mmCIF file of C-alpha atoms and ligand atoms in Angstrom:
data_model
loop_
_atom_site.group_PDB
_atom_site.id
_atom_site.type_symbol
_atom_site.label_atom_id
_atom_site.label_comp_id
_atom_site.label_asym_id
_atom_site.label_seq_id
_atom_site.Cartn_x
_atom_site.Cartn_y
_atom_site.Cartn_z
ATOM 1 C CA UNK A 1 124.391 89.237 99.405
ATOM 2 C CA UNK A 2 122.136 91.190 97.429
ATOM 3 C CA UNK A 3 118.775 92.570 98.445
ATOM 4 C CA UNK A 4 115.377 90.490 97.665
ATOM 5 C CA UNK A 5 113.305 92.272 94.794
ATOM 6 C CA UNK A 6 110.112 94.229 96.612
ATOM 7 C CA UNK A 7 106.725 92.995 95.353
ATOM 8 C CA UNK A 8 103.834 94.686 96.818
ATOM 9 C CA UNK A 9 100.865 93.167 97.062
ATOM 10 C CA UNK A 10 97.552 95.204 97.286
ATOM 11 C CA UNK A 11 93.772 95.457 96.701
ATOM 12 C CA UNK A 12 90.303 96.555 98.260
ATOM 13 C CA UNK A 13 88.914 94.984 101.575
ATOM 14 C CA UNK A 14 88.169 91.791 101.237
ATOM 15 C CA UNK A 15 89.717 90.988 97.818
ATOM 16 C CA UNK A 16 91.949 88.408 98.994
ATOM 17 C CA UNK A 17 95.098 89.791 99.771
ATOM 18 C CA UNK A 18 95.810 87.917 103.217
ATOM 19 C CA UNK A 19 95.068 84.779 101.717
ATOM 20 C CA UNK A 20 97.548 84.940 98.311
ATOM 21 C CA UNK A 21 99.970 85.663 100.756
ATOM 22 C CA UNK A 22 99.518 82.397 102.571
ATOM 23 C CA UNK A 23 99.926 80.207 99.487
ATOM 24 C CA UNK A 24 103.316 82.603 98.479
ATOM 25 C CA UNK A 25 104.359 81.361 102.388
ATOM 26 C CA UNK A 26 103.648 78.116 101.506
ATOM 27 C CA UNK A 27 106.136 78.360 98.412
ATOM 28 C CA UNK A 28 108.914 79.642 100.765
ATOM 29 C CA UNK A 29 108.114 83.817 99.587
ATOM 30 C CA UNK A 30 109.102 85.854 102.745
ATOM 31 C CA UNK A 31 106.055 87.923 103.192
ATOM 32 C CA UNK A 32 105.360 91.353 105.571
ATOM 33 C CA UNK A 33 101.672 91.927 106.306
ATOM 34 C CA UNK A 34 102.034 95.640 106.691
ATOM 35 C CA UNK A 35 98.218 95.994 108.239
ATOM 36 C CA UNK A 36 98.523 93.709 110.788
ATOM 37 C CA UNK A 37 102.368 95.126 111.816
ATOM 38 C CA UNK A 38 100.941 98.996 111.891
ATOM 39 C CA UNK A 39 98.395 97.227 114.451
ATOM 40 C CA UNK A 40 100.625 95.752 116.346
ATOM 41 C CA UNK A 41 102.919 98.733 116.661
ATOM 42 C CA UNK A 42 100.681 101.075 117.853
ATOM 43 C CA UNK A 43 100.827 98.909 120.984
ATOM 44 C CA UNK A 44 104.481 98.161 120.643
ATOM 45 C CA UNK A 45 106.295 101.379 119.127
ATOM 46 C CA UNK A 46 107.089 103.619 122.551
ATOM 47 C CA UNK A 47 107.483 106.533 119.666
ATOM 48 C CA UNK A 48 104.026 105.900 118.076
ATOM 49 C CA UNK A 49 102.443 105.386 121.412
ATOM 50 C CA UNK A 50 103.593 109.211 122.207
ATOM 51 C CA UNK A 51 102.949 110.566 119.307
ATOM 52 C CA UNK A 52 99.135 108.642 119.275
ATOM 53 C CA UNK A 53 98.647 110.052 123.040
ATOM 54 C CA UNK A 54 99.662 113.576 122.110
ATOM 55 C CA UNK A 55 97.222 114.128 118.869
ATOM 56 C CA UNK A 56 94.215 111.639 120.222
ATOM 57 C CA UNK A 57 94.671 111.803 123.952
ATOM 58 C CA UNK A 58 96.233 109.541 126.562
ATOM 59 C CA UNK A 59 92.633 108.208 127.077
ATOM 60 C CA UNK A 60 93.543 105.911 123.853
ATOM 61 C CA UNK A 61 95.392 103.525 126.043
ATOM 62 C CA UNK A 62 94.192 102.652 129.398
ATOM 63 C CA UNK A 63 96.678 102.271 132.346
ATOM 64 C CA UNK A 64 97.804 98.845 131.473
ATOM 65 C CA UNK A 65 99.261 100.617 128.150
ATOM 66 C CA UNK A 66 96.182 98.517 126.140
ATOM 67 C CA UNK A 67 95.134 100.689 123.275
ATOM 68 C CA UNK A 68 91.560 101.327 122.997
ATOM 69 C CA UNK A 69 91.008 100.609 119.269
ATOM 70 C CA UNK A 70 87.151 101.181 119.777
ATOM 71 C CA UNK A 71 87.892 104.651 120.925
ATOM 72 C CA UNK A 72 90.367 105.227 118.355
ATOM 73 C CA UNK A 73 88.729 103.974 115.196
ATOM 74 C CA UNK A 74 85.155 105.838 116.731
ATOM 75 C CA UNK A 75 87.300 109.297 116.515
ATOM 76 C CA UNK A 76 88.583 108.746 113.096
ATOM 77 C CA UNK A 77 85.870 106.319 111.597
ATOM 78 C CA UNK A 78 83.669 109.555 110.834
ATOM 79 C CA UNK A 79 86.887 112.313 110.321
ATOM 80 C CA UNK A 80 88.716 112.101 106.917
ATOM 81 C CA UNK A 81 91.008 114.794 108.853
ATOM 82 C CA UNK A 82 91.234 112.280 111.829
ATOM 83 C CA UNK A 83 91.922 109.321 109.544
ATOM 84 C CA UNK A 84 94.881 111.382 107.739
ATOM 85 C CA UNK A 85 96.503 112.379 110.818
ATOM 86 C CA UNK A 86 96.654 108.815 112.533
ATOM 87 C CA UNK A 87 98.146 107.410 109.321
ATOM 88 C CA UNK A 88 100.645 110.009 109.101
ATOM 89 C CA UNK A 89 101.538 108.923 112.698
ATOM 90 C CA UNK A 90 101.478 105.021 111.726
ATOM 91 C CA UNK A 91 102.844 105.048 108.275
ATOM 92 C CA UNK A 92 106.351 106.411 109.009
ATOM 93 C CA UNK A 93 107.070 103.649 111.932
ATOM 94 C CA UNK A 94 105.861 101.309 109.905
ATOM 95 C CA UNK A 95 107.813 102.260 107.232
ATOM 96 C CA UNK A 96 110.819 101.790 109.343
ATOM 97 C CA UNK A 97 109.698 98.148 110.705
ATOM 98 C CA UNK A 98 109.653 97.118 107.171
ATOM 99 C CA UNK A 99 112.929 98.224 106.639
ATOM 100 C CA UNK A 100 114.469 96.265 108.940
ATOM 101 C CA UNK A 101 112.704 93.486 108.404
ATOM 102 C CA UNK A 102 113.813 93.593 104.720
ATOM 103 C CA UNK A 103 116.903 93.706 105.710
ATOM 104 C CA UNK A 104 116.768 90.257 107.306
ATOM 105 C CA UNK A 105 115.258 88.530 104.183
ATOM 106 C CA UNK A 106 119.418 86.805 103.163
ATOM 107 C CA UNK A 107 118.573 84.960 100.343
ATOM 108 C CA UNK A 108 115.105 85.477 98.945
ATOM 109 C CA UNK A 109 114.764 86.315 95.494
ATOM 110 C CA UNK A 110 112.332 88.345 96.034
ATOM 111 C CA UNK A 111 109.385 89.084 98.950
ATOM 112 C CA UNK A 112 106.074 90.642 99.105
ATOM 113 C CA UNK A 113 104.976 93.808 101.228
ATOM 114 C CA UNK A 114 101.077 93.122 101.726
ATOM 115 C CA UNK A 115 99.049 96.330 102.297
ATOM 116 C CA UNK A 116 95.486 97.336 101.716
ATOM 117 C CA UNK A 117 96.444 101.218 100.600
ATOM 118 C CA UNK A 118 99.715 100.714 98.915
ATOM 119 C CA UNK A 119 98.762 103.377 96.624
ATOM 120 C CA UNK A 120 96.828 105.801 98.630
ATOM 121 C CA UNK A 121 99.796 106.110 100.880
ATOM 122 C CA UNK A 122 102.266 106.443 98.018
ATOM 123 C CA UNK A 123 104.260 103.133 99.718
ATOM 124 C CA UNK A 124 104.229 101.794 96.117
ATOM 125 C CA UNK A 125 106.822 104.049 94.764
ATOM 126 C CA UNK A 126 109.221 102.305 97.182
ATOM 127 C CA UNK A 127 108.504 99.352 95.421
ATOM 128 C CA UNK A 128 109.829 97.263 92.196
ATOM 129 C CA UNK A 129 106.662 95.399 91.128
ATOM 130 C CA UNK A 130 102.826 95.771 92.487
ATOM 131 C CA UNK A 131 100.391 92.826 92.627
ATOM 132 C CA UNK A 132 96.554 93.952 92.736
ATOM 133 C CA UNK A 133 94.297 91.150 94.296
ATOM 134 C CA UNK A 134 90.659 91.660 92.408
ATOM 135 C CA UNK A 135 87.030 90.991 92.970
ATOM 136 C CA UNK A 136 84.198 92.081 92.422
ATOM 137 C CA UNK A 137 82.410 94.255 95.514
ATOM 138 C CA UNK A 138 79.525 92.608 96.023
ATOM 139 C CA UNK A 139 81.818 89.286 96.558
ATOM 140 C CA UNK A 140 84.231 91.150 99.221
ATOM 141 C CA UNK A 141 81.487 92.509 101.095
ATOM 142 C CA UNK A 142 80.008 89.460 101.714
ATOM 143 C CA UNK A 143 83.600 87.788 102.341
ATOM 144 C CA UNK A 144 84.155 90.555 105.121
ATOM 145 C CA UNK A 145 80.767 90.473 106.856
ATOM 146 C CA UNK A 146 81.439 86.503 107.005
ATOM 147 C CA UNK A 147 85.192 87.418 108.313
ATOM 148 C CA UNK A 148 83.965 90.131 110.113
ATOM 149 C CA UNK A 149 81.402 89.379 112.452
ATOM 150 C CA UNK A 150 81.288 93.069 114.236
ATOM 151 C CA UNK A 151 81.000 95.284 110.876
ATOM 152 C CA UNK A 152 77.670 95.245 108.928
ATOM 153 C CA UNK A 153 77.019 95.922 105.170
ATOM 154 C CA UNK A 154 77.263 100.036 105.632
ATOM 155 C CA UNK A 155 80.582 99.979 107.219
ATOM 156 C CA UNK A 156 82.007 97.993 104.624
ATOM 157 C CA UNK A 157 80.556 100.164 101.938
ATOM 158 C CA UNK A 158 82.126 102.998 103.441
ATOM 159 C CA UNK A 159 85.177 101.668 103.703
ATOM 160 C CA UNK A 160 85.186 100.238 100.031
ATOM 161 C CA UNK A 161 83.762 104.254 98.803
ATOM 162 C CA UNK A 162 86.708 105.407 101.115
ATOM 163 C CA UNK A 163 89.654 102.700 99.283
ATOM 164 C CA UNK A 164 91.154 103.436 95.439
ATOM 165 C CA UNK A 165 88.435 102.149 92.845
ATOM 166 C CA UNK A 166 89.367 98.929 92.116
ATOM 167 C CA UNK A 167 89.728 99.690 88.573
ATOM 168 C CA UNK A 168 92.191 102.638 89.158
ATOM 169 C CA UNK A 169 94.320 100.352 91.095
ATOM 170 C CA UNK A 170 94.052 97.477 88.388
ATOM 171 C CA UNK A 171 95.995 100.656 85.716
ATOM 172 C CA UNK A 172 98.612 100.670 88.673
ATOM 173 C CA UNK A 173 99.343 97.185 88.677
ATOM 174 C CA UNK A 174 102.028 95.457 87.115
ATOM 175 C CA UNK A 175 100.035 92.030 87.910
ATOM 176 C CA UNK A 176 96.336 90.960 88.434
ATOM 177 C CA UNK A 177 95.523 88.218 90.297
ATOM 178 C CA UNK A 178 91.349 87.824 89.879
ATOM 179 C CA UNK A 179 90.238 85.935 93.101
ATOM 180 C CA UNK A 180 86.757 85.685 91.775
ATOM 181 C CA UNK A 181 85.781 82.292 92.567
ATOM 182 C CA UNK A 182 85.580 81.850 89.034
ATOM 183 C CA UNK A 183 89.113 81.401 88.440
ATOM 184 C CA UNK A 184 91.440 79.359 90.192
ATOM 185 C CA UNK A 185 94.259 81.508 92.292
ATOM 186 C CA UNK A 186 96.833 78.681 92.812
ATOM 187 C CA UNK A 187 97.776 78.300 89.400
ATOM 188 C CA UNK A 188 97.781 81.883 89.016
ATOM 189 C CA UNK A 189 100.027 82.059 92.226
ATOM 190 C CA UNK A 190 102.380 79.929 90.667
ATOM 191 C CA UNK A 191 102.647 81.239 87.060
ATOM 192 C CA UNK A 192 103.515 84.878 88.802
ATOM 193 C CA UNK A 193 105.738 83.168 91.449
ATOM 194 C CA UNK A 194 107.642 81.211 88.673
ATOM 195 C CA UNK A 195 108.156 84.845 86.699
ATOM 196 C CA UNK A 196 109.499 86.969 89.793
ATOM 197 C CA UNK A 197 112.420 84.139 90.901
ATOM 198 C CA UNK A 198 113.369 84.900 86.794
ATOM 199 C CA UNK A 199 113.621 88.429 87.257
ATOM 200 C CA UNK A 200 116.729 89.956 86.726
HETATM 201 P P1 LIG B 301 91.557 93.089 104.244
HETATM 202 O O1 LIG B 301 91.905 94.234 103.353
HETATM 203 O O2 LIG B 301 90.325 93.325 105.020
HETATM 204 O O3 LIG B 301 92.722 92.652 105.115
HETATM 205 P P2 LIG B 301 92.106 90.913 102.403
HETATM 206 O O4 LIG B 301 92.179 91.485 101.031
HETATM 207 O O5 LIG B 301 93.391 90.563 103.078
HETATM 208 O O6 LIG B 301 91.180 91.837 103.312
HETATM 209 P P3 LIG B 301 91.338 88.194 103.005
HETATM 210 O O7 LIG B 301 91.313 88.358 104.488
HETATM 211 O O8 LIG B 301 92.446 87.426 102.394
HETATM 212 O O9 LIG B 301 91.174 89.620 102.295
HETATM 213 O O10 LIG B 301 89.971 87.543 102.491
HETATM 214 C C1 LIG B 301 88.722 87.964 103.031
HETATM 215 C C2 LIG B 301 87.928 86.732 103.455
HETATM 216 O O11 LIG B 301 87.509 86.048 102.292
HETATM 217 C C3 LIG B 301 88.747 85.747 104.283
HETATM 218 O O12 LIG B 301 87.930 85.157 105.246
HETATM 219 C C4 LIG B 301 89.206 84.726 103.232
HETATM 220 O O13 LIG B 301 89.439 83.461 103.795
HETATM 221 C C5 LIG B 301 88.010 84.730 102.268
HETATM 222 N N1 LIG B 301 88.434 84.451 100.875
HETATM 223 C C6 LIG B 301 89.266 85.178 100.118
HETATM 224 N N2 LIG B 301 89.413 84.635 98.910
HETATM 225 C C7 LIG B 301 88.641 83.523 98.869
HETATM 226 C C8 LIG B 301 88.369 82.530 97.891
HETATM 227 N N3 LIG B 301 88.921 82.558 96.687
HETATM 228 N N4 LIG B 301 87.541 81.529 98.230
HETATM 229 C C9 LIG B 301 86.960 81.489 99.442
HETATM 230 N N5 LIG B 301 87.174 82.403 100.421
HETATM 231 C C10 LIG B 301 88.006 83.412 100.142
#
C-alpha cells in the first residue's frame, strides 16, 4: 500500500492551526500535532529525558520523573542559545515519532503534520505540500491570552517577534488558509481537502 501524501500544516501562535486540524479530523484526515507530541516526549522518550538531564540538569525532572516545564522554559525563555539547544534535543525524537506514526496511516490519501515552526526547523523540506494558517497579530494575541490564561500580552509578543513573519511564511506556502474571522474556514477546509484526495 502506498504511503499517504505529507501536508504540513503551519503558522504563528495563535493563528489557528490546532483548530483546522480538528475540522480535517472530522473529515476522516489522519492528523499528527507535532507540538503537543515533542511535549509529551520529553516526559516519555528515556533518550530525550537523558539527553534533557545532561545539557539542563537532572533538576528538570523531579524524583517522580515529572518534568519541570516552569524550570525549563525559565532557562530557555530568555536564551536564544538555550532555546536552540533544547530543540536540537527535541526535534530529532520527534522526528522519529512521526515516522512511525506515518507509517501506520494504511490507507489515507494523504495526512497533515501540524507544527508551529515547520520552517524555522527546516521540517518542511521533508514535506510534499505546506498549509500556512493566517491572521492578523493583533487577532492571535488576543486568541492566546483568552487560551492562555498564564501568559500576558509581552510574552506573546515575544514569542510572535521570535516566530517567521507571517508574511515570509505566507511566500513558503503552497496554501493559505485566512482564519480571520472575516472569512469562513470550513468552506475553505473543504475546497483544499477536496484538492489533496485529487492529487496524484
Ligand atoms: P499555537 O501555535 O499556540 O498552538 P494554534 O495556531 O494551534 O496556536 P489554536 O489553538 O487553534 O491556534 O487557536 C488559538 C485560539 O483561538 C483557540 O482557543 C481557538 O479555539 C481560537 N480560535 C482560532 N480560530 C478561531 C476562529 N476562527 N474563531 C474563533 N476562535 C478561534
Amino acid at each position: 500500500m502506498h504511503q499517504p501524501i505529507q501536508i504540513g500544516i503551519t503558522g504563528g501562535i495563535g493563528s489557528g492551526k490546532s483548530l483546522i486540524c480538528r475540522i480535517f479530523h472530522v473529515l476522516g484526515v489522519p492528523a499528527y500535532d507535532a507540538d503537543s507530541q515533542a511535549k509529551k516526549l520529553m516526559t516519555t522518550d528515556g533518550i530525550l529525558i537523558d539527553q534533557i538531564k545532561k545539557e539542563f540538569g537532572s533538576l528538570c525532572y523531579d524524583e517522580r520523573g515529572v518534568l519541570n516545564r516552569e524550570l525549563l522554559s525559565k532557562t530557555v525563555f530568555n536564551s536564544p542559545e538555550k532555546l536552540t539547544k533544547l530543540n536540537s534535543l527535541v526535534h530529532p525524537r520527534v522526528a522519529k515519532d512521526y515516522n512511525q506514526w506515518m507509517n501506520e496511516q494504511f490507507g489515507a490519501k494523504y495526512c497533515l503534520k501540524e507544527a508551529a515552526l515547520l520552517f524555522e526547523a527546516g521540517s518542511y523540506q521533508a514535506l510534499d505540500k505546506i498549509i500556512v494558517v493566517t491572521a492578523p497579530d493583533e487577532l492571535r494575541i488576543t486568541r492566546v491570552l483568552q487560551r492562555d490564561p498564564q501568559r500576558d500580552k509581552t510574552d506573546v509578543e515575544k514569542i510572535i517577534k521570535n516566530q517567521m513573519p507571517q508574511d515570509e511564511k505566507m511566500k513558503k506556502a503552497h496554501f493559505i488558509i485566512k482564519n480571520d474571522e472575516t472569512e469562513l474556514v470550513v468552506p475553505q477546509v473543504l475546497k483544499l481537502h477536496e484538492w489533496l484526495k485529487s492529487i496524484k
